[in-house]
Amino acid sequence: MNPKLRTGSLRRLVAGCVALFVVLSAIGLALVRLEASQRSAAADRLTVAEAAEVRAAIGDRLSQNINLARGLRAFVVANPDLGDPARFDNLLEELYAQGDDIRNIGVAPGNVISHVFPIEGNEGALGLRYEDVPEQFATVELAIETRQSVLAGPIDLVQGGRGLIDRTPVFLADGSYWGIVSLVLDVDSLLTGAAADVERFELEWAVRTVENGATPATPVGGDLSLFDDADTVLTMAVPNGSWELAVRSGAPTGGNGLLIAFQVFAVVLAGLVSRLVFERTRDRWRSRMLSLQDDLTGLANRRLLEMRANQACRLAKREGHPISFVYIDLDAFKPVNDAHGHQAGDAALTAISDRMKSRVRESDTIARVGGDEFVILLPATDADGARTLAAELTATIEQPIPFEGCELRVGASCGVATYPQDGDTFDALLAHADSEMYRFKIGIGDGSDGGADQPPPADDAGADRSLTVVGHGAAER
């Protein structure tokens, strides 16, 4: 996982813990004041708790949309060239469908917009250089400077309505700046959705940006006159700024019995909100700390491979079908690094990973388990099917890899293990495939003593190395 992402997650975790402390402290102070003014304190606590729910609903809906931009950023970091154009367009369409409040998505490598979805009505944005639009470039510069998402607006949109613009900078693994991912969010849709989540409360509420020096507060939603007569005003953090939420309770006052019920409800609700805030923040931190992908190739890592393999073994045992592993170790890979540097090695690994992805099914899992070692999990595939695939992968891996005016060449040694005959656990199957791969490698030589200029085995040797068998074995392959 990118250290910068870990740092950002840690900051958010600390901020969440501080917010939790503030809420618990507010509840404690309210309980102390209860003895002096039971009716007023109970009503105040209830309103604060309900306002916290409103704030959480708005914040969650905003985060759900903005997190799509961060997911798109992760894709760009793994695929700086954006990969296949049609596949990338499909990704934008999928992200757009997931964001209930997204008006459009823009991608700007080098601060020049190259992709917009949906394109209808936004054709004029293509090719736009942010440097040429000072009012937009200001937030882009701020995002680059802080290396964090920046939320601008609300502003009146040319297409109609009001929008928020999230600018998320993209920095590659080497620390270099790639460009900007932008989301335009529909303010009215966002607030309407949040209101639906808290419609059980009888509240009036309004939202505005926080006044910052010479920058006046900007209306976000609701009747801003509510700030002059609010029961409570809460501050909520947004990317690179803050909003204020004013809430006034519309619930009728009642007798002592109803007031006592409100007191109990407020305490329980505040406890639930505090617990949810803590657990959600903790779980997000853990999920980001426990990365399941290889940073360089974007493939699964050993942890994710083991999880999927154990699940596949359980399913295979229940349904009675085989599963197979293909263990691949690259031959003559060290000479590539020695002769051309680690950048060439990384380029070779990335190219080989992409080639393998194009050869497997969506249900298969490719994992990088070592520097130049890969394992492919093949559900519903017998040994013959696995060896056929191993032959195809060996052939595609051995194809020259263009790099800075030269061609890199590596080979591959493969081993196959099949459940249940070669083992009934992940470790046993992996060990068997590794052992078979090693025996195969010893039989042909690992190619590491030939130097960087030594070519891979000739085609006739490649035929021996390919583990070719007649037929695919399992029908599923």
Coordinates of C-alpha atoms in Angstrom, one line a residue:
M1 CA 0.0 0.0 0.0
N2 CA 1.2 3.5 -0.8
P3 CA 2.7 5.1 2.3
K4 CA 0.9 8.3 1.5
L5 CA -2.4 6.5 1.6
R6 CA -1.5 5.0 5.0
T7 CA -0.6 8.5 6.3
G8 CA -3.9 9.9 5.0
S9 CA -5.8 7.1 6.6
L10 CA -4.0 7.6 9.9
R11 CA -5.0 11.3 9.9
R12 CA -8.6 10.4 9.2
L13 CA -8.5 7.9 12.0
V14 CA -7.1 10.5 14.5
A15 CA -9.7 13.0 13.4
G16 CA -12.5 10.4 13.9
C17 CA -11.2 9.7 17.4
V18 CA -11.1 13.4 18.2
A19 CA -14.7 13.7 16.9
L20 CA -15.7 10.8 19.1
F21 CA -14.1 12.3 22.1
V22 CA -15.9 15.6 21.5
V23 CA -19.3 13.9 21.1
L24 CA -18.8 11.9 24.3
S25 CA -17.7 15.0 26.2
A26 CA -20.7 16.9 25.0
I27 CA -23.0 14.1 26.2
G28 CA -21.2 14.1 29.6
L29 CA -21.7 17.8 30.0
A30 CA -25.3 17.6 29.0
L31 CA -25.9 15.0 31.7
V32 CA -24.3 17.3 34.3
R33 CA -26.6 20.1 33.2
L34 CA -29.6 17.8 33.4
E35 CA -29.9 18.2 37.1
A36 CA -30.3 22.0 36.9
S37 CA -32.6 22.0 33.8
Q38 CA -33.9 18.6 33.0
R39 CA -36.4 19.6 30.4
S40 CA -34.0 21.9 28.4
A41 CA -31.1 19.5 28.7
A42 CA -33.0 16.5 27.4
A43 CA -34.3 18.5 24.4
D44 CA -30.8 19.8 23.7
R45 CA -29.2 16.4 23.8
L46 CA -31.8 15.0 21.6
T47 CA -31.3 17.7 19.0
V48 CA -27.5 17.4 19.2
A49 CA -27.8 13.6 18.6
E50 CA -30.2 14.0 15.7
A51 CA -28.0 16.7 14.3
A52 CA -25.1 14.3 14.5
E53 CA -27.2 11.8 12.5
V54 CA -27.9 14.5 9.9
R55 CA -24.2 15.4 9.7
A56 CA -23.3 11.7 9.4
A57 CA -25.9 11.2 6.6
I58 CA -24.5 14.2 4.7
G59 CA -20.9 13.2 5.3
D60 CA -21.5 9.5 4.4
R61 CA -23.2 10.4 1.1
L62 CA -20.4 12.9 0.2
S63 CA -17.8 10.4 1.1
Q64 CA -19.4 7.6 -0.9
N65 CA -19.2 9.8 -4.0
I66 CA -15.7 11.2 -3.3
N67 CA -14.3 7.7 -2.6
L68 CA -15.2 6.8 -6.1
A69 CA -12.6 9.4 -7.2
R70 CA -10.1 7.8 -4.9
G71 CA -10.8 4.4 -6.4
L72 CA -10.3 5.9 -9.8
R73 CA -7.1 7.4 -8.6
A74 CA -5.9 3.9 -7.4
F75 CA -6.7 2.6 -10.9
V76 CA -4.7 5.3 -12.6
V77 CA -1.7 4.7 -10.2
A78 CA -1.8 1.1 -11.3
N79 CA -2.4 2.0 -15.0
P80 CA -0.8 5.3 -15.7
D81 CA -1.5 4.9 -19.5
L82 CA -5.2 4.2 -18.6
G83 CA -5.0 0.8 -20.4
D84 CA -7.4 -0.1 -23.1
P85 CA -9.6 2.9 -24.0
A86 CA -12.8 0.9 -24.2
R87 CA -12.2 -0.7 -20.8
F88 CA -11.4 2.6 -19.2
D89 CA -14.6 4.1 -20.6
N90 CA -16.5 1.2 -19.1
L91 CA -14.8 1.9 -15.8
L92 CA -15.9 5.5 -15.9
E93 CA -19.4 4.4 -16.8
E94 CA -19.5 2.0 -13.8
L95 CA -18.2 4.6 -11.4
Y96 CA -20.8 7.1 -12.7
A97 CA -23.5 4.5 -12.1
Q98 CA -22.4 3.9 -8.5
G99 CA -22.4 7.6 -7.6
D100 CA -26.0 8.6 -7.0
D101 CA -25.1 12.3 -7.1
I102 CA -22.4 12.5 -9.8
R103 CA -23.1 14.8 -12.7
N104 CA -19.9 14.0 -14.5
I105 CA -16.4 12.5 -14.2
G106 CA -13.3 14.1 -15.7
V107 CA -9.8 12.7 -16.1
A108 CA -7.0 15.2 -16.8
P109 CA -3.5 13.7 -17.2
G110 CA -1.0 16.6 -17.1
N111 CA -3.9 18.9 -16.2
V112 CA -5.5 18.5 -19.7
I113 CA -8.9 16.9 -19.7
S114 CA -8.8 13.7 -21.9
H115 CA -11.9 11.8 -20.7
V116 CA -15.3 13.0 -19.6
F117 CA -18.3 10.8 -18.7
P118 CA -21.0 11.2 -19.7
I119 CA -19.7 12.9 -22.9
E120 CA -23.2 14.2 -23.9
G121 CA -23.4 17.9 -23.0
N122 CA -19.7 18.0 -21.9
E123 CA -18.0 17.8 -25.3
G124 CA -16.5 21.2 -24.9
A125 CA -14.6 20.1 -21.8
L126 CA -12.4 17.7 -23.8
G127 CA -8.9 19.1 -24.3
L128 CA -9.4 21.9 -21.7
R129 CA -6.2 22.9 -20.0
Y130 CA -6.8 23.9 -16.4
E131 CA -4.0 26.4 -16.5
D132 CA -6.0 28.4 -19.1
V133 CA -9.0 28.7 -16.7
P134 CA -7.7 30.5 -13.5
E135 CA -10.9 30.0 -11.5
Q136 CA -10.6 26.3 -11.9
F137 CA -6.8 26.1 -11.8
A138 CA -6.7 27.6 -8.3
T139 CA -8.3 24.4 -6.8
V140 CA -6.1 22.2 -9.0
E141 CA -3.0 23.9 -7.7
L142 CA -4.2 23.6 -4.1
A143 CA -4.9 19.9 -4.6
I144 CA -1.4 19.4 -6.1
E145 CA 0.2 21.4 -3.3
T146 CA -1.6 19.6 -0.4
R147 CA -1.5 16.2 -2.3
Q148 CA -5.1 15.8 -1.0
S149 CA -8.6 16.1 -2.5
V150 CA -10.0 19.6 -2.6
L151 CA -13.8 20.3 -2.7
A152 CA -14.9 23.5 -4.4
G153 CA -18.3 25.1 -4.5
P154 CA -21.2 25.0 -4.5
I155 CA -21.2 26.8 -7.9
D156 CA -23.9 27.3 -10.5
L157 CA -23.4 24.8 -13.3
V158 CA -23.6 25.7 -17.0
Q159 CA -25.8 22.7 -17.5
G160 CA -28.2 23.9 -14.8
G161 CA -28.4 23.3 -11.1
R162 CA -25.7 23.7 -8.5
G163 CA -22.6 21.5 -8.2
L164 CA -19.7 20.7 -6.0
I165 CA -16.4 19.9 -7.7
D166 CA -14.0 17.4 -6.1
R167 CA -10.4 17.6 -7.4
T168 CA -8.3 14.5 -6.5
P169 CA -4.6 14.7 -7.4
V170 CA -2.9 11.6 -8.7
F171 CA 0.7 10.9 -7.8
L172 CA 2.3 7.7 -9.1
A173 CA 4.2 5.2 -7.0
D174 CA 7.5 7.0 -7.7
G175 CA 6.1 10.2 -6.3
S176 CA 5.7 12.0 -9.7
Y177 CA 2.6 14.0 -10.4
W178 CA 0.3 12.4 -13.0
G179 CA -2.8 14.6 -13.2
I180 CA -6.2 15.3 -11.7
V181 CA -9.4 13.3 -11.3
S182 CA -12.5 15.5 -11.0
L183 CA -16.0 14.7 -9.9
V184 CA -18.9 17.2 -10.3
L185 CA -21.6 16.4 -7.7
D186 CA -25.2 17.6 -7.8
V187 CA -25.7 19.5 -4.5
D188 CA -29.5 19.2 -4.5
S189 CA -29.4 15.5 -5.2
L190 CA -26.8 15.0 -2.4
L191 CA -28.9 16.9 0.2
T192 CA -32.2 15.3 -0.9
G193 CA -30.6 11.8 -0.5
A194 CA -29.3 12.7 3.0
A195 CA -32.7 14.1 4.0
A196 CA -34.3 10.8 3.1
D197 CA -31.9 9.0 5.4
V198 CA -33.0 11.1 8.4
E199 CA -36.6 11.8 7.5
R200 CA -37.7 10.1 10.8
F201 CA -36.5 13.2 12.7
E202 CA -38.6 16.3 12.9
L203 CA -35.9 18.7 12.1
E204 CA -35.3 21.9 10.1
W205 CA -31.7 22.2 9.0
A206 CA -29.4 24.2 6.7
V207 CA -25.8 23.9 5.5
R208 CA -23.3 26.5 4.6
T209 CA -19.5 26.7 4.0
V210 CA -17.4 28.1 6.9
E211 CA -16.3 31.7 6.5
N212 CA -12.5 31.7 6.0
G213 CA -10.8 35.1 6.3
A214 CA -11.8 37.1 3.2
T215 CA -13.9 34.2 1.9
P216 CA -17.5 34.6 3.0
A217 CA -19.7 31.7 3.9
T218 CA -21.6 30.2 0.9
P219 CA -25.0 28.6 1.1
V220 CA -25.0 24.8 0.5
G221 CA -28.7 24.0 1.2
G222 CA -31.7 24.9 3.3
D223 CA -32.9 28.3 4.7
L224 CA -29.8 30.1 5.9
S225 CA -31.9 32.3 8.3
L226 CA -32.0 29.2 10.5
F227 CA -28.4 30.0 11.6
D228 CA -29.8 33.0 13.5
D229 CA -32.2 30.8 15.5
A230 CA -30.7 27.3 15.6
D231 CA -30.9 24.9 18.5
T232 CA -27.4 23.7 17.6
V233 CA -24.7 24.4 15.0
L234 CA -22.2 21.6 14.2
T235 CA -19.1 21.7 12.1
M236 CA -18.4 18.9 9.6
A237 CA -15.1 18.3 7.8
V238 CA -15.1 18.1 4.0
P239 CA -12.0 17.7 1.8
N240 CA -9.7 20.7 2.5
G241 CA -12.4 22.7 4.4
S242 CA -15.4 22.7 6.6
W243 CA -19.2 23.1 6.5
E244 CA -21.5 24.3 9.2
L245 CA -24.9 22.5 9.9
A246 CA -27.6 24.5 11.7
V247 CA -30.5 22.4 13.2
R248 CA -33.7 23.4 14.8
S249 CA -36.0 20.8 16.3
G250 CA -39.6 20.8 15.1
A251 CA -40.7 18.2 17.6
P252 CA -43.5 19.3 20.0
T253 CA -42.7 19.5 23.7
G254 CA -44.5 17.1 26.0
G255 CA -44.8 16.2 29.7
N256 CA -42.2 14.8 32.0
G257 CA -42.7 11.3 30.8
L258 CA -42.0 12.3 27.2
L259 CA -39.0 14.3 28.3
I260 CA -37.6 11.3 30.2
A261 CA -38.1 9.2 27.1
F262 CA -36.3 11.7 25.0
Q263 CA -33.4 11.7 27.6
V264 CA -33.1 7.9 27.3
F265 CA -33.4 8.0 23.5
A266 CA -30.7 10.7 23.2
V267 CA -28.2 8.7 25.4
V268 CA -28.8 5.5 23.5
L269 CA -28.7 7.2 20.1
A270 CA -25.5 9.1 21.0
G271 CA -23.9 5.8 22.1
L272 CA -24.9 4.1 18.9
V273 CA -23.6 7.0 16.8
S274 CA -20.3 7.0 18.7
R275 CA -19.9 3.3 18.3
L276 CA -20.7 3.4 14.6
V277 CA -18.3 6.3 14.1
F278 CA -15.5 4.4 15.9
E279 CA -16.2 1.0 14.2
R280 CA -16.5 2.5 10.7
T281 CA -13.3 4.5 11.1
R282 CA -11.4 1.5 12.5
D283 CA -12.6 -0.8 9.8
R284 CA -11.7 1.6 7.1
W285 CA -8.2 1.9 8.5
R286 CA -7.8 -1.8 8.8
S287 CA -9.1 -2.5 5.3
R288 CA -6.6 0.0 3.9
M289 CA -3.7 -1.4 6.0
L290 CA -4.5 -4.9 4.8
S291 CA -3.8 -4.4 1.1
L292 CA -4.8 -7.4 -1.0
Q293 CA -3.0 -6.4 -4.2
D294 CA 0.6 -6.2 -5.4
D295 CA 1.7 -2.6 -5.7
L296 CA 3.6 -2.9 -8.9
T297 CA 1.4 -5.2 -11.1
G298 CA -2.0 -4.7 -9.5
L299 CA -2.3 -8.5 -9.2
A300 CA -3.5 -10.3 -6.1
N301 CA -0.9 -10.8 -3.4
R302 CA -0.3 -14.0 -1.4
R303 CA -2.9 -13.1 1.2
L304 CA -5.7 -12.6 -1.3
L305 CA -4.6 -15.8 -3.2
E306 CA -4.8 -17.8 0.0
M307 CA -8.3 -16.4 0.8
R308 CA -9.6 -17.3 -2.6
A309 CA -7.9 -20.7 -2.7
N310 CA -9.4 -21.7 0.6
Q311 CA -12.8 -20.7 -0.6
A312 CA -12.3 -22.5 -3.9
C313 CA -11.2 -25.7 -2.0
R314 CA -14.3 -25.6 0.1
L315 CA -16.5 -25.2 -2.9
A316 CA -14.7 -27.9 -4.8
K317 CA -15.1 -30.3 -1.9
R318 CA -18.8 -29.6 -1.7
E319 CA -19.5 -29.8 -5.5
G320 CA -16.9 -32.4 -6.4
H321 CA -15.0 -30.6 -9.1
P322 CA -11.2 -30.1 -9.4
I323 CA -9.2 -26.9 -9.0
S324 CA -5.7 -26.3 -10.1
F325 CA -2.7 -24.2 -9.4
V326 CA -0.1 -23.1 -12.0
Y327 CA 3.2 -22.0 -10.3
I328 CA 5.3 -19.8 -12.7
D329 CA 8.9 -18.8 -12.1
L330 CA 10.6 -16.5 -14.6
D331 CA 13.8 -17.7 -16.2
A332 CA 16.7 -15.3 -17.0
F333 CA 15.0 -12.5 -15.2
K334 CA 18.0 -11.6 -13.0
P335 CA 20.1 -10.8 -16.1
V336 CA 17.5 -8.4 -17.2
N337 CA 17.8 -6.5 -13.9
D338 CA 21.6 -6.7 -14.0
A339 CA 21.9 -5.5 -17.5
H340 CA 19.2 -2.9 -17.7
G341 CA 18.3 -1.9 -14.2
H342 CA 15.3 -2.5 -11.9
Q343 CA 13.2 -0.1 -14.0
A344 CA 13.5 -2.6 -16.9
G345 CA 12.7 -5.5 -14.5
D346 CA 9.6 -3.6 -13.3
A347 CA 8.6 -3.0 -16.9
A348 CA 9.0 -6.7 -17.7
L349 CA 7.0 -7.8 -14.7
T350 CA 4.2 -5.4 -15.6
A351 CA 4.1 -6.5 -19.2
I352 CA 4.1 -10.2 -18.3
S353 CA 1.3 -9.6 -15.8
D354 CA -0.8 -7.9 -18.5
R355 CA -0.1 -10.8 -20.8
M356 CA -1.2 -13.3 -18.3
K357 CA -4.4 -11.3 -17.5
S358 CA -5.4 -11.5 -21.1
R359 CA -5.0 -15.3 -21.1
V360 CA -7.2 -16.2 -18.1
R361 CA -10.9 -16.1 -17.2
E362 CA -12.5 -13.6 -14.9
S363 CA -13.0 -16.3 -12.4
D364 CA -9.3 -17.1 -12.2
T365 CA -6.9 -15.4 -9.9
I366 CA -3.3 -14.4 -10.8
A367 CA -1.1 -13.6 -7.8
R368 CA 2.4 -12.4 -7.5
V369 CA 4.0 -14.3 -4.6
G370 CA 7.6 -13.4 -5.1
G371 CA 9.9 -11.1 -7.0
D372 CA 9.6 -13.1 -10.2
E373 CA 7.1 -15.8 -9.1
F374 CA 3.4 -16.0 -9.9
V375 CA 0.7 -18.4 -9.0
I376 CA -2.6 -18.8 -10.9
L377 CA -5.7 -20.3 -9.2
L378 CA -7.9 -22.0 -11.7
P379 CA -11.4 -23.0 -10.3
A380 CA -13.2 -25.9 -12.1
T381 CA -10.0 -26.9 -14.0
D382 CA -8.3 -30.3 -14.0
A383 CA -4.6 -31.0 -14.5
D384 CA -4.8 -31.2 -18.3
G385 CA -6.5 -27.9 -18.5
A386 CA -4.0 -26.3 -16.2
R387 CA -1.0 -27.7 -18.2
T388 CA -2.6 -26.5 -21.4
L389 CA -2.9 -23.0 -19.9
A390 CA 0.7 -23.3 -18.6
A391 CA 1.9 -24.0 -22.2
E392 CA 0.0 -20.9 -23.5
L393 CA 1.4 -18.7 -20.7
T394 CA 5.0 -20.0 -21.3
A395 CA 4.7 -19.1 -25.0
T396 CA 3.3 -15.6 -24.4
I397 CA 5.8 -14.8 -21.6
E398 CA 8.7 -15.7 -23.9
Q399 CA 7.6 -13.1 -26.5
P400 CA 10.1 -10.1 -26.6
I401 CA 9.2 -7.2 -24.3
P402 CA 10.0 -3.7 -25.9
F403 CA 11.8 -1.4 -23.5
E404 CA 13.6 1.9 -24.4
G405 CA 14.7 0.8 -27.9
C406 CA 15.6 -2.7 -27.0
E407 CA 13.9 -6.0 -26.4
L408 CA 13.9 -7.8 -23.1
R409 CA 13.6 -11.6 -23.1
V410 CA 12.7 -13.9 -20.3
G411 CA 11.4 -17.5 -20.1
A412 CA 9.2 -19.3 -17.7
S413 CA 9.2 -22.6 -15.7
C414 CA 5.8 -23.9 -14.6
G415 CA 4.5 -26.4 -12.1
V416 CA 1.0 -27.6 -11.8
A417 CA -0.9 -28.9 -8.7
T418 CA -4.5 -30.1 -8.8
Y419 CA -7.1 -30.6 -6.0
P420 CA -7.6 -33.1 -4.5
Q421 CA -5.0 -35.5 -5.9
D422 CA -2.0 -33.3 -5.2
G423 CA -3.3 -31.9 -1.9
D424 CA -6.4 -30.7 -0.1
T425 CA -5.1 -27.5 1.4
F426 CA -3.7 -24.3 0.1
D427 CA -0.2 -24.9 1.5
A428 CA -0.1 -28.5 0.3
L429 CA -1.1 -27.5 -3.2
L430 CA 1.2 -24.6 -3.4
A431 CA 4.1 -26.7 -2.2
H432 CA 3.4 -29.4 -4.8
A433 CA 3.2 -26.9 -7.6
D434 CA 6.4 -25.3 -6.4
S435 CA 8.1 -28.6 -6.3
E436 CA 7.0 -29.6 -9.8
M437 CA 8.1 -26.2 -11.1
Y438 CA 11.5 -26.7 -9.5
R439 CA 11.9 -30.2 -11.0
F440 CA 11.0 -28.7 -14.3
K441 CA 13.5 -25.9 -13.9
I442 CA 16.3 -28.2 -13.0
G443 CA 15.5 -30.3 -16.0
I444 CA 16.0 -27.4 -18.4
G445 CA 18.3 -25.0 -16.5
D446 CA 17.2 -21.7 -15.1
G447 CA 18.8 -19.5 -17.6
S448 CA 20.5 -17.3 -15.0
D449 CA 24.1 -18.1 -16.1
G450 CA 23.8 -16.9 -19.6
G451 CA 24.1 -13.1 -19.0
A452 CA 21.8 -10.4 -20.0
D453 CA 22.4 -11.1 -23.7
Q454 CA 21.7 -14.8 -23.7
P455 CA 18.4 -15.6 -25.6
P456 CA 15.8 -17.8 -24.2
P457 CA 15.7 -21.5 -25.3
A458 CA 15.0 -22.2 -29.0
D459 CA 11.6 -23.0 -30.2
D460 CA 12.2 -26.8 -30.0
A461 CA 13.3 -26.4 -26.4
G462 CA 10.3 -24.2 -25.8
A463 CA 8.1 -27.0 -27.0
D464 CA 9.6 -29.2 -24.3
R465 CA 9.2 -26.5 -21.7
S466 CA 5.6 -25.7 -22.6
L467 CA 4.0 -28.7 -20.7
T468 CA 1.8 -29.2 -23.7
V469 CA -0.9 -31.9 -23.5
V470 CA -3.7 -32.9 -25.8
G471 CA -7.0 -31.4 -25.0
H472 CA -8.1 -28.9 -22.2
G473 CA -9.2 -31.5 -19.7
A474 CA -12.0 -29.6 -17.8
A475 CA -14.8 -28.3 -20.0
E476 CA -14.7 -25.1 -18.0
R477 CA -11.3 -24.1 -19.4

